[in-house]
Coordinates of C-alpha atoms in Angstrom, one line a residue:
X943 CA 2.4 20.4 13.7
X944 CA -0.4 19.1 16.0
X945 CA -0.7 21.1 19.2
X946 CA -2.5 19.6 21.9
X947 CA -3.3 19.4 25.8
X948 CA -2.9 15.9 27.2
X949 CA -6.0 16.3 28.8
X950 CA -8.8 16.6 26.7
X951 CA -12.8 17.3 28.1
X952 CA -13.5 13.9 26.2
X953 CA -10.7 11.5 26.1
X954 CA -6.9 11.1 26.7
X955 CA -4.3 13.0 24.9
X956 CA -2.3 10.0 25.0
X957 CA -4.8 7.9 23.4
X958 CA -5.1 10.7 20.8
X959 CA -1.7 11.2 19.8
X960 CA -0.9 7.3 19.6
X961 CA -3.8 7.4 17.0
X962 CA -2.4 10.5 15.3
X963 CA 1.0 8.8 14.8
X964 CA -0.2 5.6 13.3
X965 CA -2.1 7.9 10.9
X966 CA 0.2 10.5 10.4
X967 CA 3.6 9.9 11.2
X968 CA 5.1 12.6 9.8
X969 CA 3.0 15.6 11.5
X970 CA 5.1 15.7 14.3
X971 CA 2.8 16.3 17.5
X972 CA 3.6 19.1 20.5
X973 CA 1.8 18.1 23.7
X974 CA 1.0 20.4 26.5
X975 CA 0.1 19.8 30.4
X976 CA 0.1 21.6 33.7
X977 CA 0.5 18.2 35.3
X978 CA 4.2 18.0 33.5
X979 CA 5.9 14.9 35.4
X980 CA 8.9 12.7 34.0
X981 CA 6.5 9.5 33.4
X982 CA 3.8 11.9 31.7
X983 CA 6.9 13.5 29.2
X984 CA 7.9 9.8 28.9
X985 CA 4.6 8.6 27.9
X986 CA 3.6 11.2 25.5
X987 CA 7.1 10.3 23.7
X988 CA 6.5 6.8 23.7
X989 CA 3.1 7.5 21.8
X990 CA 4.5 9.7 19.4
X991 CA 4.7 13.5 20.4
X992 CA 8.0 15.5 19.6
X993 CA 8.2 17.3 22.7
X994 CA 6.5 17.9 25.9
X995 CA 5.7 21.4 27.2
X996 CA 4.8 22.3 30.7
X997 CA 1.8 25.0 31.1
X998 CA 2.6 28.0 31.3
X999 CA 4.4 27.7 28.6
X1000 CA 7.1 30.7 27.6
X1001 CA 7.3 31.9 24.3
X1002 CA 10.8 31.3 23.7
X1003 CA 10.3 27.6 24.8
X1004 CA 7.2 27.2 22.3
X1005 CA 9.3 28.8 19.3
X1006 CA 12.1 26.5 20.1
X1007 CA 9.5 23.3 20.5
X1008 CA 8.1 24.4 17.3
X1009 CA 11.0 24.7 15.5
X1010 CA 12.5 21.3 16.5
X1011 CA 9.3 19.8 15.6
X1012 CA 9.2 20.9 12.3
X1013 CA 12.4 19.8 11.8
X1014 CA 11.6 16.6 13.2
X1015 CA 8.9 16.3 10.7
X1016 CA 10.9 17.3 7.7
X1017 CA 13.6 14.3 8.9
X1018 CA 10.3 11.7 9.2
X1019 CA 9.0 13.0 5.4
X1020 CA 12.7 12.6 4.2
X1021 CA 13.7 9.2 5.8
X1022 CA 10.0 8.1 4.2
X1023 CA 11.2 9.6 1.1
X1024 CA 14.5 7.5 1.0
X1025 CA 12.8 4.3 2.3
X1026 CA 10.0 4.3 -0.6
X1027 CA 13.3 5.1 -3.1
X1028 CA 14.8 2.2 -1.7
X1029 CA 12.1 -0.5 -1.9
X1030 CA 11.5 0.6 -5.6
X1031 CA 15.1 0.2 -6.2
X1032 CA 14.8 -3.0 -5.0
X1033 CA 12.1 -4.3 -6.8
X1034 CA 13.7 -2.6 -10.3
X1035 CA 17.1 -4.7 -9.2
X1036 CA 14.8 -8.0 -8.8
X1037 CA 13.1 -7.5 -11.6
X1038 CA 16.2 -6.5 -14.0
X1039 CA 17.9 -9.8 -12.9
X1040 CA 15.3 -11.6 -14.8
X1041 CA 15.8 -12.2 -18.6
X1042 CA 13.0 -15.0 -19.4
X1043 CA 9.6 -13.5 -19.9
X1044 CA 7.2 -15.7 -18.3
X1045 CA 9.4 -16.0 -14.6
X1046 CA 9.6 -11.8 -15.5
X1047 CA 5.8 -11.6 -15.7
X1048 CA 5.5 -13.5 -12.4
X1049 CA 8.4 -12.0 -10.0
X1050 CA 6.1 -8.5 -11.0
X1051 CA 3.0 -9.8 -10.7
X1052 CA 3.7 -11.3 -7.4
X1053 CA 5.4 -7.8 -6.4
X1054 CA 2.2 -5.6 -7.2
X1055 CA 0.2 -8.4 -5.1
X1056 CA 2.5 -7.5 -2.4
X1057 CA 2.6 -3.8 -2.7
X1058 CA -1.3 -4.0 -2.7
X1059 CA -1.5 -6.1 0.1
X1060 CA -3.6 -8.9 -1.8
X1061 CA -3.6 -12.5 -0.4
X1062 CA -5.5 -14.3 -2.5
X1063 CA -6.0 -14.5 -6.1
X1064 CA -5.2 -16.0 -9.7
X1065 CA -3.4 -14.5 -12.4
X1066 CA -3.7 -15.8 -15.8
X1067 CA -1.7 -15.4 -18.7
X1068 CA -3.4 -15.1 -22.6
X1069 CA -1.6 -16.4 -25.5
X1070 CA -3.0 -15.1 -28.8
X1071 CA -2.1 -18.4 -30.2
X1072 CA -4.0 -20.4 -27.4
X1073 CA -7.8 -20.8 -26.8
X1074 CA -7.5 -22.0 -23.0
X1075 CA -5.8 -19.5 -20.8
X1076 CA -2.5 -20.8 -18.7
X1077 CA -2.7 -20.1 -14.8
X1078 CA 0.4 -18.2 -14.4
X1079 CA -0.2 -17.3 -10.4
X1080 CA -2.0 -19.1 -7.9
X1081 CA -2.3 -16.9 -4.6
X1082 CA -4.7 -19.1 -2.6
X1083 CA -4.0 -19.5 0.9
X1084 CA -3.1 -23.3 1.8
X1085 CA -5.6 -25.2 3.2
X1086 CA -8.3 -23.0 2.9
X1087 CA -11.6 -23.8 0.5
X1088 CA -11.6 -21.4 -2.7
X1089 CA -13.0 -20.8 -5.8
X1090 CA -10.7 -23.4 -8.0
X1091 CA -9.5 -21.3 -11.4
X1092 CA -11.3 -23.5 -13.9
X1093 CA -14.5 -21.8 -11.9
X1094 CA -13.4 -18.6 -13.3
X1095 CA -12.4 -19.8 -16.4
X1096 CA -15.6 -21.2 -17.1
X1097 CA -17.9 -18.8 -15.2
X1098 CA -17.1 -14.9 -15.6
X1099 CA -13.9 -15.3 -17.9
X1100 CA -15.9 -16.9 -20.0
X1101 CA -17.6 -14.4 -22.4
X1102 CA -13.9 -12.8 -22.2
X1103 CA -12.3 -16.0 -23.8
X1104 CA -15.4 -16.2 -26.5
X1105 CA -14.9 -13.0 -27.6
X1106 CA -11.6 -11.7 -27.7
X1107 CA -10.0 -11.4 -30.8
X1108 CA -7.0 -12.9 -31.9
X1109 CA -3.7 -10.8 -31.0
X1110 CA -0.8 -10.5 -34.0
X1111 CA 3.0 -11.9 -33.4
X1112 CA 4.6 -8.1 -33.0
X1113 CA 1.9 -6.3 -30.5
X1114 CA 3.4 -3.1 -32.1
X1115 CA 0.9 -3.6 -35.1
X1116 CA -2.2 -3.3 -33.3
X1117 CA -3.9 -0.4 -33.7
X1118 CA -6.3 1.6 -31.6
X1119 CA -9.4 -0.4 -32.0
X1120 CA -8.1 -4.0 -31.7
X1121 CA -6.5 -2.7 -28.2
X1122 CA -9.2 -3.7 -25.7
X1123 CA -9.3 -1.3 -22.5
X1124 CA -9.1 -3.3 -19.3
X1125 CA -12.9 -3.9 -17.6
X1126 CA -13.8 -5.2 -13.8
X1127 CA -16.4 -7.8 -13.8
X1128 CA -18.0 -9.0 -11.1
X1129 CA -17.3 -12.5 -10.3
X1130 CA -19.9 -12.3 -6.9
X1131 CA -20.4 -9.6 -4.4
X1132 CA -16.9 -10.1 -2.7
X1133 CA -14.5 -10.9 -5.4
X1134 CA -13.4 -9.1 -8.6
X1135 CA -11.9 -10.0 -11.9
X1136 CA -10.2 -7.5 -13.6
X1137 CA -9.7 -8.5 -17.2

């Protein structure tokens, strides 16, 4: 529990719980003030405290604050709890409704894109049995000048494609050393390639 005075020597306690809740939501936030008015109380709630106390504040009326507070706070962690359950049940039912591999390997890709917020990228798919690599996602924005894939393919993917081994039929066989561990190269100073 955060327990603070709306007004602070060097800023607003307003300003500072609104920041707190964005950041941490679920540390529920007791404010203070001698200066206790309706629009204050309603203020403080709209930027995310739990309760309001007016100075001097009673024992009995801090205990209870506190209490319901941490209550609040274990309601906030258990409603985050059952939304994050929720979502991943969601993405396992959209991915389970999918039986062919490559429109499989796609729905998940573009889900992890989502989950890690990226915008733009390509995703490419290696077939042992092929020596040019298919481009399996295409995240570019519309309309906006980008790197084509064919750059990558023939720039930093490049001493990839030469050197990777073939891969057997059953993926079960391989052994230790043909298993290459993933690497990040550097395709310039604000883009990465993870291979």
């Amino acid at each position: 529990i955060l327990f603070m005075d709306l007004i602070l020597p060097d800023g607003n306690g307003l300003d500072l719980i609104e920041q707190w809740h964005k950041r941490w939501s679920h540390i529920p936030v007791l404010a203070v003030t001698a200066f206790a008015t309706v629009d204050t109380a309603v203020a403080a709630m709209k930027a995310g405290a739990a309760d309001v106390l007016r100075k001097p504040v009673e024992t009995e009326d801090l205990i209870l604050a506190m209490r319901k507070a941490q209550q609040h706070g274990e309601l906030l962690r258990e409603n985050q709890s059952l939304n994050n359950a929720v979502h991943i049940l969601s993405i396992a039912q959209t991915l389970a409704g999918l039986s062919d591999k490559k429109t499989l390997l796609k729905t998940y890709l573009r889900l992890i894109t989502r989950e890690l917020k990226i915008s733009e990228g390509f995703t490419f798919f290696f077939d042992a049995h092929r020596s040019y690599p298919e481009l399996l996602l295409d995240l570019r924005q519309a309309g906006v000048g980008r790197t084509e894939p064919q750059e990558l393919i023939q720039g930093p993917l490049a001493p990839f494609l030469r050197s990777r081994s073939l891969i057997p039929d059953n993926v079960a066989e391989m052994d230790s050393v043909t298993l290459v561990p993933p690497t990040v190269a550097a395709a310039d100073e604000s883009r990465f390639v993870i291979i």
